[in-house]
């Protein structure tokens, strides 16, 4: 996903939830300036996978548009555990996600005259 598309998607989700940037930053324990950079398309998100193993220390894998990184230090793992926990608490469940996506698609294409009514 490109940075601009991410910002637009975040903006639509914020509008749907009636949240401002400061509220989103507070909910996710992010810096308000980071949320602002995401909204403006000046910052992209990276994919994060926290890998925990029975016989090894946990590892965080970050994958971005141009690079990837493995993190192993205890404080780095704790930071991503906190972030992922906050996202888990604030994220929509599957049904809510489907409903939001359907609403957004309906709103985005409701005014288009070139849609196909034969579906």
CSV table of N, CA and C in Angstrom, one decimal:
chain,number,residue,atom,x,y,z
A,1,UNK,N,0.9,-1.2,0.0
A,1,UNK,CA,0.0,0.0,0.0
A,1,UNK,C,0.9,1.2,0.0
A,2,UNK,N,0.6,2.2,-0.8
A,2,UNK,CA,1.4,3.4,-0.9
A,2,UNK,C,1.0,4.3,0.2
A,3,UNK,N,2.0,5.2,0.6
A,3,UNK,CA,1.8,6.1,1.7
A,3,UNK,C,0.6,6.9,1.6
A,4,UNK,N,0.3,7.5,0.4
A,4,UNK,CA,-0.8,8.3,0.2
A,4,UNK,C,-2.1,7.5,0.4
A,5,UNK,N,-2.2,6.3,-0.1
A,5,UNK,CA,-3.4,5.5,0.0
A,5,UNK,C,-3.6,5.1,1.5
A,6,UNK,N,-2.5,4.9,2.2
A,6,UNK,CA,-2.6,4.6,3.6
A,6,UNK,C,-3.2,5.8,4.4
A,7,UNK,N,-2.7,7.0,4.0
A,7,UNK,CA,-3.2,8.2,4.7
A,7,UNK,C,-4.7,8.4,4.4
A,8,UNK,N,-5.1,8.2,3.1
A,8,UNK,CA,-6.5,8.4,2.8
A,8,UNK,C,-7.4,7.3,3.5
A,9,UNK,N,-6.9,6.1,3.6
A,9,UNK,CA,-7.7,5.1,4.3
A,9,UNK,C,-7.8,5.4,5.8
A,10,UNK,N,-6.7,5.9,6.4
A,10,UNK,CA,-6.7,6.2,7.8
A,10,UNK,C,-7.7,7.4,8.0
A,11,UNK,N,-7.6,8.4,7.1
A,11,UNK,CA,-8.5,9.5,7.2
A,11,UNK,C,-10.0,9.1,7.2
A,12,UNK,N,-10.3,8.2,6.2
A,12,UNK,CA,-11.7,7.7,6.1
A,12,UNK,C,-12.1,7.0,7.4
A,13,UNK,N,-11.2,6.1,7.9
A,13,UNK,CA,-11.6,5.4,9.1
A,13,UNK,C,-11.8,6.3,10.3
A,14,UNK,N,-10.9,7.4,10.4
A,14,UNK,CA,-11.1,8.3,11.4
A,14,UNK,C,-12.4,9.1,11.3
A,15,UNK,N,-12.8,9.5,10.1
A,15,UNK,CA,-14.0,10.2,9.9
A,15,UNK,C,-15.2,9.2,10.3
A,16,UNK,N,-15.1,8.0,9.9
A,16,UNK,CA,-16.2,7.0,10.2
A,16,UNK,C,-16.3,6.8,11.7
A,17,UNK,N,-15.2,6.8,12.4
A,17,UNK,CA,-15.2,6.6,13.9
A,17,UNK,C,-15.3,8.0,14.6
A,18,UNK,N,-15.4,9.1,13.9
A,18,UNK,CA,-15.5,10.4,14.4
A,18,UNK,C,-14.4,10.7,15.4
A,19,UNK,N,-13.1,10.4,15.0
A,19,UNK,CA,-11.9,10.6,15.8
A,19,UNK,C,-11.0,11.6,15.1
A,20,UNK,N,-10.3,12.4,15.9
A,20,UNK,CA,-9.3,13.3,15.3
A,20,UNK,C,-8.0,12.7,15.5
A,21,UNK,N,-6.9,13.3,14.9
A,21,UNK,CA,-5.6,12.8,15.0
A,21,UNK,C,-5.1,12.6,16.4
A,22,UNK,N,-5.4,13.5,17.3
A,22,UNK,CA,-4.9,13.4,18.6
A,22,UNK,C,-5.5,12.2,19.4
A,23,UNK,N,-6.8,12.0,19.1
A,23,UNK,CA,-7.5,10.9,19.7
A,23,UNK,C,-7.0,9.6,19.2
A,24,UNK,N,-6.7,9.5,17.9
A,24,UNK,CA,-6.1,8.2,17.4
A,24,UNK,C,-4.7,8.0,18.0
A,25,UNK,N,-3.9,9.1,18.0
A,25,UNK,CA,-2.6,9.0,18.6
A,25,UNK,C,-2.7,8.5,20.1
A,26,UNK,N,-3.6,9.0,20.8
A,26,UNK,CA,-3.8,8.6,22.2
A,26,UNK,C,-4.2,7.2,22.3
A,27,UNK,N,-5.2,6.8,21.5
A,27,UNK,CA,-5.7,5.4,21.5
A,27,UNK,C,-4.6,4.4,21.2
A,28,UNK,N,-3.7,4.7,20.3
A,28,UNK,CA,-2.7,3.8,19.8
A,28,UNK,C,-1.3,4.0,20.5
A,29,UNK,N,-1.3,5.0,21.4
A,29,UNK,CA,0.0,5.4,22.1
A,29,UNK,C,1.0,5.8,21.1
A,30,UNK,N,0.6,6.6,20.0
A,30,UNK,CA,1.5,7.1,19.0
A,30,UNK,C,1.7,8.5,19.2
A,31,UNK,N,2.7,9.1,18.6
A,31,UNK,CA,2.9,10.5,18.6
A,31,UNK,C,1.9,11.2,17.7
A,32,UNK,N,1.3,12.3,18.1
A,32,UNK,CA,0.4,13.0,17.2
A,32,UNK,C,1.0,13.4,15.9
A,33,UNK,N,2.3,13.7,15.9
A,33,UNK,CA,3.0,14.1,14.7
A,33,UNK,C,3.2,12.9,13.7
A,34,UNK,N,3.3,11.7,14.3
A,34,UNK,CA,3.4,10.5,13.5
A,34,UNK,C,2.1,10.3,12.8
A,35,UNK,N,1.0,10.4,13.5
A,35,UNK,CA,-0.3,10.3,12.9
A,35,UNK,C,-0.5,11.3,11.7
A,36,UNK,N,0.0,12.5,12.0
A,36,UNK,CA,-0.1,13.6,11.0
A,36,UNK,C,0.7,13.2,9.8
A,37,UNK,N,1.9,12.7,9.9
A,37,UNK,CA,2.7,12.3,8.8
A,37,UNK,C,2.1,11.1,8.0
A,38,UNK,N,1.4,10.2,8.7
A,38,UNK,CA,0.7,9.1,8.1
A,38,UNK,C,-0.5,9.7,7.2
A,39,UNK,N,-1.2,10.6,7.8
A,39,UNK,CA,-2.3,11.2,7.1
A,39,UNK,C,-1.9,12.0,5.9
A,40,UNK,N,-0.8,12.7,5.9
A,40,UNK,CA,-0.3,13.5,4.8
A,40,UNK,C,0.4,12.6,3.8
A,41,UNK,N,0.7,11.4,4.0
A,41,UNK,CA,1.4,10.5,3.1
A,41,UNK,C,2.9,10.7,3.2
A,42,UNK,N,3.4,11.4,4.2
A,42,UNK,CA,4.8,11.6,4.3
A,42,UNK,C,5.5,10.5,5.1
A,43,UNK,N,4.6,9.5,5.6
A,43,UNK,CA,5.2,8.4,6.4
A,43,UNK,C,4.4,7.2,6.0
A,44,UNK,N,5.1,6.1,5.8
A,44,UNK,CA,4.4,4.8,5.5
A,44,UNK,C,4.4,3.9,6.7
A,45,UNK,N,3.5,3.0,6.7
A,45,UNK,CA,3.5,2.0,7.7
A,45,UNK,C,4.3,0.8,7.3
A,46,UNK,N,4.8,0.1,8.2
A,46,UNK,CA,5.6,-1.2,7.9
A,46,UNK,C,4.8,-2.3,8.5
A,47,UNK,N,5.0,-3.5,7.9
A,47,UNK,CA,4.3,-4.7,8.4
A,47,UNK,C,5.2,-5.2,9.5
A,48,UNK,N,4.6,-5.6,10.6
A,48,UNK,CA,5.3,-6.1,11.8
A,48,UNK,C,4.8,-7.5,12.1
A,49,UNK,N,5.7,-8.4,12.3
A,49,UNK,CA,5.3,-9.7,12.7
A,49,UNK,C,6.2,-10.0,14.0
A,50,UNK,N,5.5,-10.3,15.0
A,50,UNK,CA,6.1,-10.7,16.3
A,50,UNK,C,6.2,-12.2,16.3
A,51,UNK,N,7.4,-12.7,16.4
A,51,UNK,CA,7.6,-14.2,16.3
A,51,UNK,C,8.1,-14.6,17.7
A,52,UNK,N,7.3,-15.5,18.3
A,52,UNK,CA,7.7,-16.0,19.6
A,52,UNK,C,7.8,-17.5,19.5
A,53,UNK,N,8.9,-18.0,20.1
A,53,UNK,CA,9.2,-19.5,20.0
A,53,UNK,C,9.5,-20.0,21.4
A,54,UNK,N,9.2,-21.3,21.6
A,54,UNK,CA,9.4,-21.9,22.9
A,54,UNK,C,10.8,-22.0,23.3
A,55,UNK,N,11.7,-22.2,22.3
A,55,UNK,CA,13.1,-22.5,22.7
A,55,UNK,C,14.0,-21.3,22.4
A,56,UNK,N,13.5,-20.2,21.8
A,56,UNK,CA,14.3,-19.0,21.5
A,56,UNK,C,13.7,-17.7,22.0
A,57,UNK,N,14.5,-16.7,22.0
A,57,UNK,CA,13.9,-15.4,22.4
A,57,UNK,C,13.0,-14.9,21.3
A,58,UNK,N,12.0,-14.0,21.7
A,58,UNK,CA,11.1,-13.5,20.6
A,58,UNK,C,11.9,-12.6,19.7
A,59,UNK,N,11.4,-12.5,18.5
A,59,UNK,CA,12.0,-11.6,17.4
A,59,UNK,C,10.8,-10.8,16.8
A,60,UNK,N,11.1,-9.5,16.5
A,60,UNK,CA,10.1,-8.7,15.7
A,60,UNK,C,10.7,-8.6,14.3
A,61,UNK,N,9.9,-8.8,13.4
A,61,UNK,CA,10.3,-8.7,12.0
A,61,UNK,C,9.5,-7.5,11.4
A,62,UNK,N,10.2,-6.5,10.9
A,62,UNK,CA,9.6,-5.3,10.3
A,62,UNK,C,9.9,-5.3,8.8
A,63,UNK,N,8.8,-5.2,8.0
A,63,UNK,CA,8.9,-5.2,6.5
A,63,UNK,C,8.3,-4.0,6.0
A,64,UNK,N,9.1,-3.1,5.3
A,64,UNK,CA,8.6,-1.9,4.7
A,64,UNK,C,8.8,-1.9,3.2
A,65,UNK,N,8.5,-0.8,2.6
A,65,UNK,CA,8.6,-0.7,1.1
A,65,UNK,C,9.9,-1.0,0.6
A,66,UNK,N,11.0,-0.6,1.3
A,66,UNK,CA,12.3,-0.7,0.8
A,66,UNK,C,13.3,-1.5,1.6
A,67,UNK,N,12.9,-2.0,2.7
A,67,UNK,CA,13.8,-2.8,3.5
A,67,UNK,C,13.1,-3.7,4.5
A,68,UNK,N,13.9,-4.5,5.2
A,68,UNK,CA,13.3,-5.3,6.3
A,68,UNK,C,14.3,-5.3,7.4
A,69,UNK,N,13.8,-5.7,8.6
A,69,UNK,CA,14.7,-5.6,9.8
A,69,UNK,C,14.2,-6.6,10.8
A,70,UNK,N,15.1,-7.3,11.5
A,70,UNK,CA,14.8,-8.1,12.6
A,70,UNK,C,15.3,-7.4,13.9
A,71,UNK,N,14.4,-7.4,14.9
A,71,UNK,CA,14.7,-6.8,16.2
A,71,UNK,C,14.7,-7.9,17.3
A,72,UNK,N,15.7,-7.8,18.1
A,72,UNK,CA,15.8,-8.9,19.2
A,72,UNK,C,15.9,-8.3,20.6
A,73,UNK,N,16.3,-7.0,20.7
A,73,UNK,CA,16.5,-6.5,22.1
A,73,UNK,C,15.2,-6.5,22.9
A,74,UNK,N,15.3,-6.7,24.1
A,74,UNK,CA,14.1,-6.9,25.0
A,74,UNK,C,13.2,-5.6,24.9
A,75,UNK,N,13.8,-4.4,25.0
A,75,UNK,CA,13.0,-3.2,24.9
A,75,UNK,C,12.3,-3.0,23.6
A,76,UNK,N,12.9,-3.4,22.5
A,76,UNK,CA,12.3,-3.4,21.2
A,76,UNK,C,11.1,-4.3,21.1
A,77,UNK,N,11.3,-5.5,21.6
A,77,UNK,CA,10.2,-6.5,21.6
A,77,UNK,C,9.1,-6.0,22.5
A,78,UNK,N,9.4,-5.4,23.6
A,78,UNK,CA,8.3,-4.9,24.5
A,78,UNK,C,7.6,-3.8,23.9
A,79,UNK,N,8.3,-2.9,23.1
A,79,UNK,CA,7.6,-1.8,22.4
A,79,UNK,C,6.6,-2.4,21.4
A,80,UNK,N,7.0,-3.3,20.6
A,80,UNK,CA,6.1,-3.9,19.6
A,80,UNK,C,5.0,-4.7,20.2
A,81,UNK,N,5.2,-5.4,21.3
A,81,UNK,CA,4.2,-6.1,22.1
A,81,UNK,C,3.1,-5.1,22.5
A,82,UNK,N,3.6,-4.0,23.0
A,82,UNK,CA,2.6,-2.9,23.4
A,82,UNK,C,1.8,-2.4,22.3
A,83,UNK,N,2.5,-2.1,21.2
A,83,UNK,CA,1.8,-1.6,20.0
A,83,UNK,C,0.8,-2.6,19.5
A,84,UNK,N,1.2,-3.8,19.4
A,84,UNK,CA,0.3,-4.9,18.9
A,84,UNK,C,-0.9,-5.1,19.8
A,85,UNK,N,-0.7,-5.0,21.1
A,85,UNK,CA,-1.8,-5.1,22.1
A,85,UNK,C,-2.8,-4.0,21.9
A,86,UNK,N,-2.3,-2.8,21.7
A,86,UNK,CA,-3.1,-1.6,21.6
A,86,UNK,C,-3.9,-1.7,20.3
A,87,UNK,N,-3.3,-2.2,19.2
A,87,UNK,CA,-4.0,-2.4,18.0
A,87,UNK,C,-5.1,-3.5,18.1
A,88,UNK,N,-4.8,-4.5,18.8
A,88,UNK,CA,-5.8,-5.6,19.1
A,88,UNK,C,-7.0,-5.1,19.8
A,89,UNK,N,-6.8,-4.2,20.8
A,89,UNK,CA,-7.9,-3.7,21.6
A,89,UNK,C,-8.7,-2.7,20.8
A,90,UNK,N,-8.1,-2.0,19.8
A,90,UNK,CA,-8.8,-0.9,19.1
A,90,UNK,C,-9.3,-1.3,17.7
A,91,UNK,N,-8.7,-2.4,17.2
A,91,UNK,CA,-9.1,-2.8,15.8
A,91,UNK,C,-10.5,-3.3,15.8
A,92,UNK,N,-11.1,-3.2,14.6
A,92,UNK,CA,-12.5,-3.7,14.4
A,92,UNK,C,-12.4,-5.2,14.3
A,93,UNK,N,-13.4,-5.9,14.7
A,93,UNK,CA,-13.5,-7.3,14.4
A,93,UNK,C,-13.8,-7.6,13.0
A,94,UNK,N,-13.9,-8.9,12.6
A,94,UNK,CA,-14.1,-9.2,11.1
A,94,UNK,C,-15.4,-8.6,10.6
A,95,UNK,N,-16.5,-8.8,11.4
A,95,UNK,CA,-17.8,-8.3,11.0
A,95,UNK,C,-17.8,-6.8,10.9
A,96,UNK,N,-17.2,-6.1,11.9
A,96,UNK,CA,-17.2,-4.6,11.8
A,96,UNK,C,-16.4,-4.1,10.6
A,97,UNK,N,-15.3,-4.9,10.4
A,97,UNK,CA,-14.4,-4.5,9.2
A,97,UNK,C,-15.2,-4.6,7.9
A,98,UNK,N,-15.9,-5.7,7.8
A,98,UNK,CA,-16.7,-5.9,6.5
A,98,UNK,C,-17.7,-4.8,6.4
A,99,UNK,N,-18.4,-4.5,7.5
A,99,UNK,CA,-19.4,-3.5,7.4
A,99,UNK,C,-18.8,-2.1,7.1
A,100,UNK,N,-17.7,-1.8,7.6
A,100,UNK,CA,-17.0,-0.5,7.3
A,100,UNK,C,-16.6,-0.5,5.9
A,101,UNK,N,-16.0,-1.5,5.4
A,101,UNK,CA,-15.5,-1.6,4.0
A,101,UNK,C,-16.7,-1.5,3.0
A,102,UNK,N,-17.8,-2.2,3.3
A,102,UNK,CA,-19.0,-2.1,2.5
A,102,UNK,C,-19.6,-0.7,2.5
A,103,UNK,N,-19.6,0.0,3.7
A,103,UNK,CA,-20.1,1.4,3.7
A,103,UNK,C,-19.2,2.3,2.9
A,104,UNK,N,-17.9,2.1,3.1
A,104,UNK,CA,-17.0,3.0,2.3
A,104,UNK,C,-17.1,2.8,0.8
A,105,UNK,N,-17.2,1.6,0.4
A,105,UNK,CA,-17.4,1.3,-1.0
A,105,UNK,C,-18.7,1.9,-1.6
A,106,UNK,N,-19.7,1.7,-0.8
A,106,UNK,CA,-21.0,2.3,-1.2
A,106,UNK,C,-20.9,3.8,-1.3
A,107,UNK,N,-20.3,4.4,-0.3
A,107,UNK,CA,-20.2,5.9,-0.3
A,107,UNK,C,-19.3,6.4,-1.5
A,108,UNK,N,-18.2,5.6,-1.7
A,108,UNK,CA,-17.3,6.0,-2.8
A,108,UNK,C,-17.9,5.9,-4.2
A,109,UNK,N,-18.7,4.9,-4.4
A,109,UNK,CA,-19.2,4.7,-5.7
A,109,UNK,C,-20.7,5.1,-5.9
A,110,UNK,N,-21.3,5.6,-4.9
A,110,UNK,CA,-22.7,6.0,-5.0
A,110,UNK,C,-23.0,7.1,-6.0
A,111,UNK,N,-22.0,8.0,-6.1
A,111,UNK,CA,-22.2,9.2,-6.9
A,111,UNK,C,-21.7,9.0,-8.4
A,112,UNK,N,-21.1,7.8,-8.6
A,112,UNK,CA,-20.6,7.6,-10.0
A,112,UNK,C,-21.7,7.2,-10.9
A,113,UNK,N,-21.6,7.8,-12.1
A,113,UNK,CA,-22.6,7.6,-13.1
A,113,UNK,C,-22.2,6.4,-14.0
A,114,UNK,N,-20.9,6.0,-14.0
A,114,UNK,CA,-20.4,5.0,-14.9
A,114,UNK,C,-20.4,3.6,-14.3
A,115,UNK,N,-21.2,3.4,-13.3
A,115,UNK,CA,-21.2,2.1,-12.7
A,115,UNK,C,-22.1,1.1,-13.5
A,116,UNK,N,-21.9,-0.1,-13.4
A,116,UNK,CA,-22.6,-1.1,-14.2
A,116,UNK,C,-23.8,-1.7,-13.3
A,117,UNK,N,-25.0,-1.4,-13.7
A,117,UNK,CA,-26.2,-1.9,-13.0
A,117,UNK,C,-26.5,-3.3,-13.3
A,118,UNK,N,-25.8,-4.0,-14.2
A,118,UNK,CA,-26.2,-5.4,-14.6
A,118,UNK,C,-25.7,-6.4,-13.6
A,119,UNK,N,-25.0,-6.1,-12.6
A,119,UNK,CA,-24.4,-7.1,-11.7
A,119,UNK,C,-25.4,-7.9,-10.9
